[in-house]
């Protein structure tokens, strides 16, 4: 063994932990966020390199390098080629991998315990098993979230007694954990234990609809952090504990903030299944009719407006319309129209999803406002242009007590003088809730793909000279 | 590891996490989620340790999976976050677009 290694390895881990926290702190402002990430990246690199000389590591170096290089290359390539609109599912995927890794670590530890090569005090065994359950749930749950966001799983599976069934599976998982705790792990028991934990993650995620996925991904992010923290305890690497728990706590807070933005509790998101394309609770049916407008008239309305607020939603992401929207904004601005963007906290498939897309198109972030900052401005706005957003602008949240989204804070676009809604068709949105906005007197529907509509608006305004 | 010390580390780390996040503006929530996703990619270190200790075929296979998944988490999380942050600009950065 190299002399001084017992000091050197923990020292590098310590430095890495400091740099992780410093890097995460940099995330609190767009100005320092990038340098923060670089700090965290360097920390990761150092921690991985120093692990090659970790005292407990005795062999399998070649396999280690193969796993590191192949996974890095694959993840790097995939993360580079994926479109900005698909970012939420990529985060879900990479998060799932972290959870899976934590679960696999637990599996090796428990196998070692079985073969008698490792001893564990009861606390360590308990923490290891708990980390195994959480990691497995985060792994399989994130993969389901990925499949849902990718559009591979459009339906939200529900069956009678589902929650009782889920609870039984979860209880059985815990029961097996207790069995392992008392009798010690055997391969059969471990296989059953991990299968049940993975199944629990699938069952928990399957009934949750796409609209709620942001909250779920954030939750699994927190869970993976927690699982990693537990592994840090078992493997006696405090840097893992600190990084994992910091992420776990931050993720929990973020999850709560997001649930709050939807005016719902976390348990409600997980178990009530509101975003599930519900067939039975869609609120009162709207009366009146939807009135359409064509792009030329809409263009005239916007070109001669004083103040326009653009409200983007997931439809913008689907149509990849962010660049056209920015072109439209610049055109209107050059005519002296004041254009700003209003973003609901849960617009899109992830909090801040729309900010990322608008940033991609080059929209400066100081033109973009949060719900609290802009809602007072709608009554003095000439045109509110809603692009592919639905539930977050549904006045039923204020008016209809029977609506599932009643009480959720919304963007008050219906209070603008005119409201133009760009939408692909007449159907209800992802959540399946009837949108009262579409039937308001000051609302006009502009049907079509967001990108094509934006192009039509641009040509319309240009033709006005 | 001493149980109480571990508990103290957990407690302090949890508070640190909460305090660090509390100040993050909503526009950075996605990069933040992605960035914290990257940071728990440190689990790859744990994967390397267990793979380094693995002897039986089963242990080696599962250990390999642990390293593979952990490395994917870290690298993918980093690249995704970096790509997003790269795009955030204030209007001060491009004055020619404003009046």
Coordinates of C-alpha atoms in Angstrom, one line a residue:
Chain A
X1 CA 0.0 0.0 0.0
X2 CA 1.3 3.5 -0.8
X3 CA 2.2 5.3 2.4
X4 CA -0.1 8.2 3.4
X5 CA -3.0 6.8 1.3
X6 CA -5.2 6.6 4.4
X7 CA -4.9 10.3 4.6
X8 CA -4.8 11.2 0.9
X9 CA -8.0 9.4 -0.2
X10 CA -10.3 10.9 2.5
X11 CA -8.7 14.3 1.9
X12 CA -9.7 14.3 -1.8
X13 CA -13.2 13.1 -0.9
X14 CA -13.5 15.9 1.6
X15 CA -12.4 18.5 -1.0
X16 CA -14.9 17.0 -3.4
X17 CA -17.8 17.4 -0.8
X18 CA -16.9 21.1 -0.3
X19 CA -16.8 21.7 -4.1
X20 CA -20.2 20.0 -4.6
X21 CA -21.9 22.2 -2.0
X22 CA -20.1 25.3 -3.4
X23 CA -21.2 24.3 -7.0
X24 CA -24.8 23.7 -6.0
X25 CA -24.8 27.1 -4.3
X26 CA -23.6 28.7 -7.5
X27 CA -26.9 27.5 -9.0
X28 CA -28.8 30.2 -7.2
X29 CA -28.1 32.7 -9.9
X30 CA -27.9 32.4 -13.7
X31 CA -24.6 34.3 -13.6
X32 CA -22.8 31.9 -11.4
X33 CA -24.6 28.7 -12.3
X34 CA -22.1 27.6 -15.0
X35 CA -19.0 28.1 -12.9
X36 CA -20.8 26.2 -10.1
X37 CA -21.3 23.2 -12.4
X38 CA -17.6 23.3 -13.4
X39 CA -16.6 23.1 -9.7
X40 CA -18.9 20.2 -9.2
X41 CA -17.6 18.5 -12.4
X42 CA -14.0 18.8 -11.2
X43 CA -15.0 17.4 -7.8
X44 CA -16.6 14.4 -9.5
X45 CA -13.5 13.7 -11.6
X46 CA -11.2 13.9 -8.6
X47 CA -13.4 11.7 -6.5
X48 CA -13.5 9.0 -9.3
X49 CA -9.8 9.1 -9.9
X50 CA -8.8 8.8 -6.3
X51 CA -11.1 5.8 -5.9
X52 CA -8.7 3.8 -8.0
X53 CA -6.3 3.9 -5.0
X54 CA -9.0 3.5 -2.3
X55 CA -7.7 1.0 0.3
X56 CA -10.7 -1.3 -0.1
X57 CA -10.3 -1.6 -3.9
X58 CA -8.3 -4.7 -4.6
X59 CA -9.0 -5.7 -8.1
X60 CA -11.2 -5.7 -11.2
X61 CA -9.6 -2.5 -12.4
X62 CA -10.0 -3.3 -16.0
X63 CA -13.7 -4.0 -15.6
X64 CA -14.0 -0.7 -13.7
X65 CA -12.4 1.2 -16.6
X66 CA -14.6 -0.5 -19.1
X67 CA -17.8 0.3 -17.2
X68 CA -16.7 3.9 -16.7
X69 CA -15.6 4.6 -20.2
X70 CA -18.5 2.8 -21.9
X71 CA -21.2 4.4 -19.7
X72 CA -19.6 7.8 -20.0
X73 CA -19.3 7.6 -23.8
X74 CA -22.9 6.5 -24.1
X75 CA -24.4 9.0 -21.7
X76 CA -22.3 11.8 -23.2
X77 CA -23.4 11.0 -26.7
X78 CA -27.0 10.6 -25.8
X79 CA -27.1 13.8 -23.7
X80 CA -25.6 15.7 -26.6
X81 CA -27.9 14.6 -29.4
X82 CA -31.2 14.8 -27.5
X83 CA -33.5 17.8 -28.3
X84 CA -34.0 20.5 -25.7
X85 CA -37.6 19.6 -25.6
X86 CA -36.8 16.1 -24.4
X87 CA -34.7 17.3 -21.4
X88 CA -37.2 16.2 -18.7
X89 CA -37.1 12.6 -19.7
X90 CA -33.3 12.6 -19.9
X91 CA -33.1 13.9 -16.4
X92 CA -35.5 11.1 -15.4
X93 CA -33.4 8.5 -17.1
X94 CA -30.1 9.6 -15.6
X95 CA -31.7 9.9 -12.2
X96 CA -33.0 6.4 -12.6
X97 CA -29.4 5.2 -13.4
X98 CA -28.2 6.7 -10.1
X99 CA -31.0 5.0 -8.2
X100 CA -30.1 1.7 -9.9
X101 CA -26.5 2.1 -9.1
X102 CA -27.3 2.6 -5.4
X103 CA -29.5 -0.5 -5.4
X104 CA -26.8 -2.5 -7.1
X105 CA -24.2 -1.4 -4.5
X106 CA -26.6 -2.6 -1.8
X107 CA -27.0 -5.9 -3.6
X108 CA -23.2 -6.5 -3.7
X109 CA -22.9 -5.6 0.0
X110 CA -25.7 -8.0 0.9
X111 CA -24.2 -10.8 -1.2
X112 CA -20.9 -10.2 0.5
X113 CA -22.7 -10.5 3.8
X114 CA -24.2 -13.8 2.7
X115 CA -20.9 -15.3 1.7
X116 CA -19.5 -14.3 5.0
X117 CA -16.8 -12.0 3.7
X118 CA -18.3 -9.0 5.3
X119 CA -19.7 -8.2 8.7
X120 CA -22.4 -5.7 9.3
X121 CA -23.6 -4.4 12.6
X122 CA -27.5 -4.3 12.7
X123 CA -27.7 -0.5 12.0
X124 CA -25.6 -0.9 8.9
X125 CA -27.7 -3.8 7.6
X126 CA -30.8 -1.7 8.3
X127 CA -29.4 1.3 6.4
X128 CA -28.2 -0.9 3.6
X129 CA -31.6 -2.5 3.1
X130 CA -33.5 0.7 3.4
X131 CA -31.1 2.3 0.8
X132 CA -31.8 -0.8 -1.4
X133 CA -35.5 -0.3 -1.3
X134 CA -35.3 3.5 -2.0
X135 CA -32.8 3.1 -4.8
X136 CA -34.8 0.3 -6.5
X137 CA -38.0 2.4 -6.4
X138 CA -36.2 5.4 -7.8
X139 CA -34.7 3.3 -10.5
X140 CA -37.8 1.5 -11.8
X141 CA -40.0 4.6 -11.1
X142 CA -37.8 6.9 -13.1
X143 CA -37.7 4.5 -16.0
X144 CA -41.5 4.5 -16.1
X145 CA -41.5 8.3 -15.9
X146 CA -39.0 8.3 -18.8
X147 CA -41.3 6.0 -20.9
X148 CA -44.3 8.2 -20.1
X149 CA -42.6 11.5 -21.0
X150 CA -41.2 9.9 -24.1
X151 CA -44.8 9.1 -25.1
X152 CA -44.2 5.3 -25.0
X153 CA -46.9 4.9 -22.4
X154 CA -49.9 7.1 -23.0
X155 CA -52.3 5.4 -20.8
X156 CA -52.3 5.6 -17.0
X157 CA -53.1 2.2 -15.7
X158 CA -55.7 2.1 -13.0
X159 CA -57.7 -0.8 -11.6
X160 CA -60.0 -1.2 -8.7
X161 CA -58.2 -1.7 -5.4
X162 CA -54.9 -0.5 -6.9
X163 CA -53.9 1.4 -3.9
X164 CA -54.5 -1.5 -1.6
X165 CA -52.5 -3.7 -4.0
X166 CA -49.6 -1.2 -4.1
X167 CA -49.7 -1.0 -0.3
X168 CA -49.5 -4.8 -0.1
X169 CA -46.5 -5.0 -2.5
X170 CA -44.8 -2.3 -0.5
X171 CA -45.6 -4.0 2.8
X172 CA -44.2 -7.3 1.4
X173 CA -41.0 -5.5 0.4
X174 CA -40.6 -4.2 3.9
X175 CA -41.5 -7.6 5.3
X176 CA -38.7 -9.3 3.2
X177 CA -36.3 -6.6 4.4
X178 CA -37.2 -7.5 8.0
X179 CA -36.7 -11.2 7.1
X180 CA -33.3 -10.4 5.7
X181 CA -32.5 -8.4 8.8
X182 CA -33.3 -11.3 11.1
X183 CA -32.2 -14.3 9.2
X184 CA -29.5 -12.9 7.0
X185 CA -29.6 -12.6 3.2
X186 CA -29.7 -15.6 0.9
X187 CA -29.6 -15.2 -2.9
X188 CA -33.2 -16.3 -3.3
X189 CA -34.4 -13.9 -0.6
X190 CA -32.4 -11.0 -2.1
X191 CA -33.8 -11.7 -5.6
X192 CA -37.3 -11.6 -4.3
X193 CA -36.5 -8.5 -2.2
X194 CA -35.2 -6.5 -5.1
X195 CA -37.9 -7.7 -7.5
X196 CA -40.6 -6.5 -5.2
X197 CA -38.9 -3.2 -4.6
X198 CA -38.6 -2.6 -8.3
X199 CA -42.2 -3.6 -8.8
X200 CA -43.2 -1.1 -6.1
X201 CA -41.5 1.7 -8.1
X202 CA -43.4 0.6 -11.3
X203 CA -46.7 0.3 -9.5
X204 CA -46.3 3.7 -7.8
X205 CA -45.5 5.5 -11.1
X206 CA -47.9 3.8 -13.6
X207 CA -51.1 5.5 -12.4
X208 CA -49.6 9.0 -12.4
X209 CA -50.4 11.1 -15.4
X210 CA -48.0 13.0 -17.6
X211 CA -49.1 16.4 -16.2
X212 CA -47.8 15.4 -12.7
X213 CA -44.5 13.9 -13.9
X214 CA -42.4 17.0 -13.0
X215 CA -43.3 16.5 -9.3
X216 CA -42.6 12.8 -9.6
X217 CA -39.2 13.2 -11.2
X218 CA -38.2 15.7 -8.6
X219 CA -39.3 13.3 -5.9
X220 CA -37.3 10.4 -7.4
X221 CA -34.4 12.8 -7.7
X222 CA -34.6 13.3 -3.9
X223 CA -35.0 9.6 -3.3
X224 CA -31.9 8.7 -5.3
X225 CA -30.0 11.3 -3.3
X226 CA -31.2 9.7 -0.1
X227 CA -30.3 6.2 -1.3
X228 CA -26.8 7.5 -2.2
X229 CA -26.5 9.1 1.2
X230 CA -27.3 5.7 2.8
X231 CA -24.7 3.9 0.7
X232 CA -22.2 6.5 1.9
X233 CA -22.9 5.4 5.4
X234 CA -22.6 1.7 4.6
X235 CA -19.4 2.1 2.6
X236 CA -18.0 4.6 5.1
X237 CA -17.5 7.4 2.6
X238 CA -18.8 10.6 4.2
X239 CA -18.5 12.5 0.8
X240 CA -21.2 10.2 -0.6
X241 CA -23.3 10.8 2.5
X242 CA -23.0 14.6 2.3
X243 CA -23.6 14.8 -1.5
X244 CA -26.5 12.4 -1.3
X245 CA -28.2 14.0 1.7
X246 CA -27.7 17.5 0.4
X247 CA -29.4 16.5 -2.9
X248 CA -32.1 14.5 -1.0
X249 CA -33.0 17.5 1.2
X250 CA -32.8 20.0 -1.7
X251 CA -34.9 17.7 -3.9
X252 CA -37.5 17.3 -1.2
X253 CA -37.8 21.0 -0.8
X254 CA -38.1 21.4 -4.6
X255 CA -40.7 18.7 -4.8
X256 CA -42.8 20.5 -2.1
X257 CA -42.4 23.9 -3.9
X258 CA -43.7 22.3 -7.1
X259 CA -46.6 20.5 -5.4
X260 CA -47.5 23.9 -3.8
X261 CA -47.4 25.6 -7.2
X262 CA -50.1 23.1 -8.2
X263 CA -51.9 23.8 -5.0
X264 CA -51.8 20.2 -4.0
X265 CA -50.1 18.1 -1.4
X266 CA -47.5 15.5 -2.4
X267 CA -49.7 12.7 -1.2
X268 CA -52.4 14.0 -3.5
X269 CA -50.1 14.0 -6.5
X270 CA -48.9 10.4 -5.7
X271 CA -52.2 8.8 -4.8
X272 CA -55.1 10.8 -6.0
X273 CA -54.2 10.5 -9.7
X274 CA -55.4 13.8 -10.9
X275 CA -53.2 14.1 -14.0
X276 CA -54.4 10.7 -15.2
X277 CA -56.6 11.6 -18.1
X278 CA -59.5 11.2 -15.8
X279 CA -62.8 10.0 -17.2
X280 CA -65.0 10.7 -14.3
X281 CA -64.0 14.0 -12.7
X282 CA -63.6 16.7 -15.4
X283 CA -65.5 19.4 -13.7
X284 CA -68.7 21.0 -14.9
X285 CA -69.2 20.9 -18.6
X286 CA -68.6 24.3 -20.2
X287 CA -71.4 26.1 -21.9
X288 CA -71.2 28.4 -24.9
X289 CA -69.1 27.9 -27.9
X290 CA -65.5 28.2 -29.0
X291 CA -64.9 31.0 -31.5
X292 CA -62.1 30.6 -33.9
X293 CA -59.9 33.3 -35.4
X294 CA -57.5 33.1 -38.4
X295 CA -53.9 34.0 -38.3
X296 CA -54.3 37.2 -40.3
X297 CA -56.8 38.7 -37.9
X298 CA -54.7 37.6 -34.9
X299 CA -51.6 39.2 -36.5
X300 CA -53.5 42.5 -36.9
X301 CA -54.7 42.4 -33.3
X302 CA -51.2 41.8 -32.0
X303 CA -49.4 44.3 -34.3
X304 CA -51.6 47.2 -33.1
X305 CA -51.5 46.2 -29.5
X306 CA -49.6 48.1 -26.9
X307 CA -48.9 45.2 -24.6
X308 CA -48.8 41.5 -25.4
X309 CA -48.1 38.7 -22.9
X310 CA -47.1 35.3 -24.3
X311 CA -48.0 32.3 -22.2
X312 CA -46.1 29.2 -23.4
X313 CA -47.0 25.6 -22.5
X314 CA -46.1 22.1 -23.4
X315 CA -47.6 22.5 -26.9
X316 CA -44.8 25.0 -27.6
X317 CA -42.2 22.3 -26.8
X318 CA -44.0 19.6 -28.9
X319 CA -44.1 21.9 -31.9
X320 CA -40.5 23.1 -31.3
X321 CA -41.9 26.6 -31.8
X322 CA -39.6 28.5 -29.4
X323 CA -37.4 30.0 -32.2
X324 CA -40.4 31.2 -34.2
X325 CA -41.9 32.7 -31.1
X326 CA -38.8 34.7 -30.4
X327 CA -38.8 35.9 -34.0
X328 CA -42.4 37.0 -33.6
X329 CA -41.5 38.7 -30.3
X330 CA -38.6 40.6 -31.9
X331 CA -40.9 41.7 -34.8
X332 CA -43.5 43.0 -32.5
X333 CA -40.9 44.7 -30.3
X334 CA -39.5 46.5 -33.3
X335 CA -43.1 47.8 -34.0
X336 CA -43.1 49.2 -30.4
X337 CA -45.3 46.6 -28.9
X338 CA -44.3 45.7 -25.3
X339 CA -43.9 41.9 -25.3
X340 CA -43.3 39.8 -22.2
X341 CA -43.5 36.1 -21.3
X342 CA -45.5 34.7 -18.4
X343 CA -44.5 31.3 -17.2
X344 CA -46.5 29.2 -14.8
X345 CA -44.4 27.3 -12.3
X346 CA -45.6 23.9 -13.6
X347 CA -45.9 24.8 -17.3
X348 CA -44.4 22.1 -19.5
X349 CA -43.3 18.8 -18.2
X350 CA -40.9 20.1 -15.6
X351 CA -40.6 23.3 -13.5
X352 CA -38.7 25.8 -15.4
X353 CA -39.0 23.7 -18.6
X354 CA -40.3 26.6 -20.6
X355 CA -37.6 28.9 -19.3
X356 CA -35.0 26.5 -20.7
X357 CA -36.8 26.3 -24.1
X358 CA -37.1 30.1 -24.4
X359 CA -33.5 30.5 -23.3
X360 CA -32.6 28.1 -26.1
X361 CA -34.3 30.4 -28.6
X362 CA -32.4 33.4 -27.2
X363 CA -35.1 35.0 -25.2
X364 CA -33.4 37.1 -22.4
X365 CA -34.5 35.9 -19.0
X366 CA -35.4 39.4 -17.8
X367 CA -38.4 39.3 -20.3
X368 CA -39.8 36.3 -18.5
X369 CA -42.0 36.6 -15.5
X370 CA -43.3 34.3 -12.8
X371 CA -47.0 33.9 -11.9
X372 CA -46.9 36.3 -8.9
X373 CA -45.1 39.0 -10.8
X374 CA -47.3 39.1 -13.9
X375 CA -50.8 38.3 -12.9
X376 CA -51.7 41.9 -11.9
X377 CA -50.7 43.0 -15.4
X378 CA -53.3 41.0 -17.4
X379 CA -56.2 43.5 -17.0
X380 CA -54.0 46.1 -18.7
X381 CA -52.9 43.8 -21.4
X382 CA -54.3 44.0 -24.9
X383 CA -53.5 40.5 -26.1
X384 CA -52.6 37.4 -24.1
X385 CA -51.3 34.8 -26.5
X386 CA -51.5 31.3 -25.0
X387 CA -49.4 28.8 -26.9
X388 CA -50.0 25.2 -26.1
X389 CA -50.8 25.8 -22.4
X390 CA -54.0 24.5 -21.0
X391 CA -54.6 23.7 -17.3
X392 CA -52.4 26.5 -16.1
X393 CA -54.7 29.1 -17.7
X394 CA -58.0 27.4 -16.9
X395 CA -60.2 29.8 -15.0
X396 CA -62.1 26.8 -13.6
X397 CA -59.4 26.8 -11.0
X398 CA -60.9 30.1 -9.7
X399 CA -64.6 29.6 -10.6
X400 CA -65.6 26.0 -10.6
X401 CA -65.5 24.3 -7.2
X402 CA -66.3 20.9 -8.7
X403 CA -63.2 21.0 -10.9
X404 CA -60.3 18.8 -9.9
X405 CA -57.9 21.8 -10.3
X406 CA -60.1 24.2 -8.2
X407 CA -57.8 26.3 -6.1
X408 CA -54.7 25.9 -8.2
X409 CA -53.0 29.2 -8.9
X410 CA -53.3 30.0 -12.6
X411 CA -52.2 32.7 -15.0
X412 CA -55.2 35.1 -15.3
X413 CA -55.2 35.3 -19.1
X414 CA -59.0 35.5 -19.2
X415 CA -58.6 39.0 -17.6
X416 CA -56.7 40.3 -20.6
X417 CA -58.7 42.4 -23.1
X418 CA -58.2 39.8 -25.7
X419 CA -57.0 36.2 -25.4
X420 CA -55.8 34.2 -28.3
X421 CA -55.3 30.5 -27.7
X422 CA -53.1 28.6 -30.1
X423 CA -54.1 24.9 -29.9
X424 CA -53.8 21.9 -32.2
X425 CA -57.3 20.7 -31.9
X426 CA -60.6 21.1 -29.9
X427 CA -59.9 18.3 -27.4
X428 CA -59.1 18.7 -23.8
X429 CA -55.5 18.8 -22.6
X430 CA -53.2 16.3 -21.0
X431 CA -55.3 16.2 -17.8
X432 CA -58.6 15.8 -19.7
X433 CA -60.2 18.7 -17.8
X434 CA -62.6 21.0 -19.7
X435 CA -61.0 24.5 -20.1
X436 CA -63.5 27.2 -19.4
X437 CA -61.1 29.8 -20.9
X438 CA -61.9 28.5 -24.4
X439 CA -65.6 29.5 -24.0
X440 CA -65.0 33.0 -22.7
X441 CA -66.3 36.0 -24.7
X442 CA -62.9 37.6 -25.1
X443 CA -61.2 34.3 -26.2
X444 CA -60.5 33.3 -29.8
X445 CA -59.1 30.0 -30.8
X446 CA -56.3 29.8 -33.3
X447 CA -56.1 26.2 -34.4
X448 CA -52.9 24.7 -35.7
X449 CA -49.4 23.5 -34.9
X450 CA -47.7 26.2 -32.8
X451 CA -44.7 26.5 -35.1
X452 CA -46.8 27.0 -38.2
X453 CA -49.1 29.4 -36.4
X454 CA -46.2 31.5 -35.3
X455 CA -44.9 31.5 -38.9
X456 CA -48.3 32.6 -40.1
X457 CA -48.4 35.4 -37.5
X458 CA -45.0 36.6 -38.5
X459 CA -46.0 36.7 -42.2
X460 CA -49.3 38.4 -41.2
X461 CA -47.5 41.1 -39.3
X462 CA -44.8 41.6 -42.0
X463 CA -47.5 42.1 -44.6
X464 CA -48.8 45.1 -42.6
X465 CA -45.6 46.8 -43.4
Chain B
X1 CA -18.8 4.6 11.3
X2 CA -19.9 6.0 14.6
X3 CA -23.7 6.1 14.5
X4 CA -24.1 9.5 16.2
X5 CA -21.5 11.2 14.1
X6 CA -23.3 9.8 11.0
X7 CA -26.5 11.2 12.3
X8 CA -24.9 14.6 12.8
X9 CA -23.6 14.5 9.2
X10 CA -27.1 13.7 8.0
X11 CA -28.7 16.5 9.9
X12 CA -26.2 19.1 8.9
X13 CA -26.2 18.0 5.2
X14 CA -30.0 18.1 5.1
X15 CA -30.0 21.7 6.4
X16 CA -27.3 22.7 4.0
X17 CA -29.3 21.3 1.1
X18 CA -32.5 23.1 2.1
X19 CA -30.7 26.4 2.7
X20 CA -28.8 26.2 -0.6
X21 CA -32.0 25.6 -2.6
X22 CA -34.2 28.1 -0.9
X23 CA -32.6 31.0 -2.8
X24 CA -32.8 29.5 -6.2
X25 CA -35.1 31.4 -8.6
X26 CA -37.8 29.5 -10.4
X27 CA -36.2 30.0 -13.8
X28 CA -33.3 27.8 -12.7
X29 CA -35.4 25.0 -11.3
X30 CA -34.8 22.7 -14.2
X31 CA -31.0 23.2 -14.4
X32 CA -31.1 22.9 -10.6
X33 CA -32.9 19.6 -10.7
X34 CA -30.5 18.4 -13.4
X35 CA -27.5 19.7 -11.5
X36 CA -28.4 18.0 -8.2
X37 CA -29.1 14.9 -10.4
X38 CA -25.5 15.1 -11.5
X39 CA -24.2 15.5 -8.0
X40 CA -25.8 12.3 -6.8
X41 CA -23.9 10.7 -9.6
X42 CA -21.1 10.5 -7.0
X43 CA -22.7 7.1 -6.3
X44 CA -20.3 5.9 -9.0
X45 CA -17.5 6.1 -6.4
X46 CA -19.5 3.7 -4.2
X47 CA -19.9 1.4 -7.3
X48 CA -16.2 1.4 -7.9
X49 CA -15.5 0.5 -4.3
X50 CA -17.9 -2.5 -4.3
X51 CA -16.6 -3.6 -7.8
X52 CA -13.1 -3.4 -6.4
X53 CA -14.0 -5.7 -3.6
X54 CA -16.1 -8.1 -5.6
X55 CA -14.9 -11.8 -5.9
X56 CA -17.7 -14.1 -7.1
X57 CA -19.2 -13.8 -10.6
X58 CA -22.5 -12.5 -9.2
X59 CA -20.8 -9.8 -7.2
X60 CA -18.7 -8.8 -10.2
X61 CA -21.7 -8.6 -12.5
X62 CA -23.8 -6.5 -10.1
X63 CA -20.8 -4.4 -9.2
X64 CA -20.2 -3.7 -12.9
X65 CA -23.8 -2.6 -13.3
X66 CA -23.4 -0.3 -10.3
X67 CA -20.3 1.4 -11.9
X68 CA -22.0 1.5 -15.3
X69 CA -25.2 3.1 -14.0
X70 CA -23.4 5.5 -11.7
X71 CA -21.1 6.7 -14.4
X72 CA -24.1 7.2 -16.8
X73 CA -25.8 9.2 -14.1
X74 CA -22.8 11.5 -13.5
X75 CA -21.8 12.1 -17.1
X76 CA -25.3 12.4 -18.5
X77 CA -26.4 14.7 -15.7
X78 CA -23.4 16.9 -16.3
X79 CA -23.8 17.2 -20.1
X80 CA -27.5 17.9 -19.8
X81 CA -27.1 20.6 -17.2
X82 CA -24.2 22.2 -19.1
X83 CA -26.3 22.3 -22.3
X84 CA -29.1 24.0 -20.5
X85 CA -27.0 26.6 -18.6
X86 CA -25.1 27.5 -21.7
X87 CA -28.3 29.0 -23.1
X88 CA -29.3 31.3 -20.3
X89 CA -28.5 34.9 -21.3
X90 CA -29.7 38.2 -20.0
X91 CA -30.8 40.9 -22.4
X92 CA -27.8 42.9 -21.3
X93 CA -25.7 40.3 -23.0
X94 CA -27.2 41.0 -26.4
X95 CA -27.9 44.8 -26.5
X96 CA -28.3 44.9 -30.2
X97 CA -31.6 43.1 -29.9
X98 CA -33.1 45.7 -27.6
X99 CA -34.0 49.3 -28.3

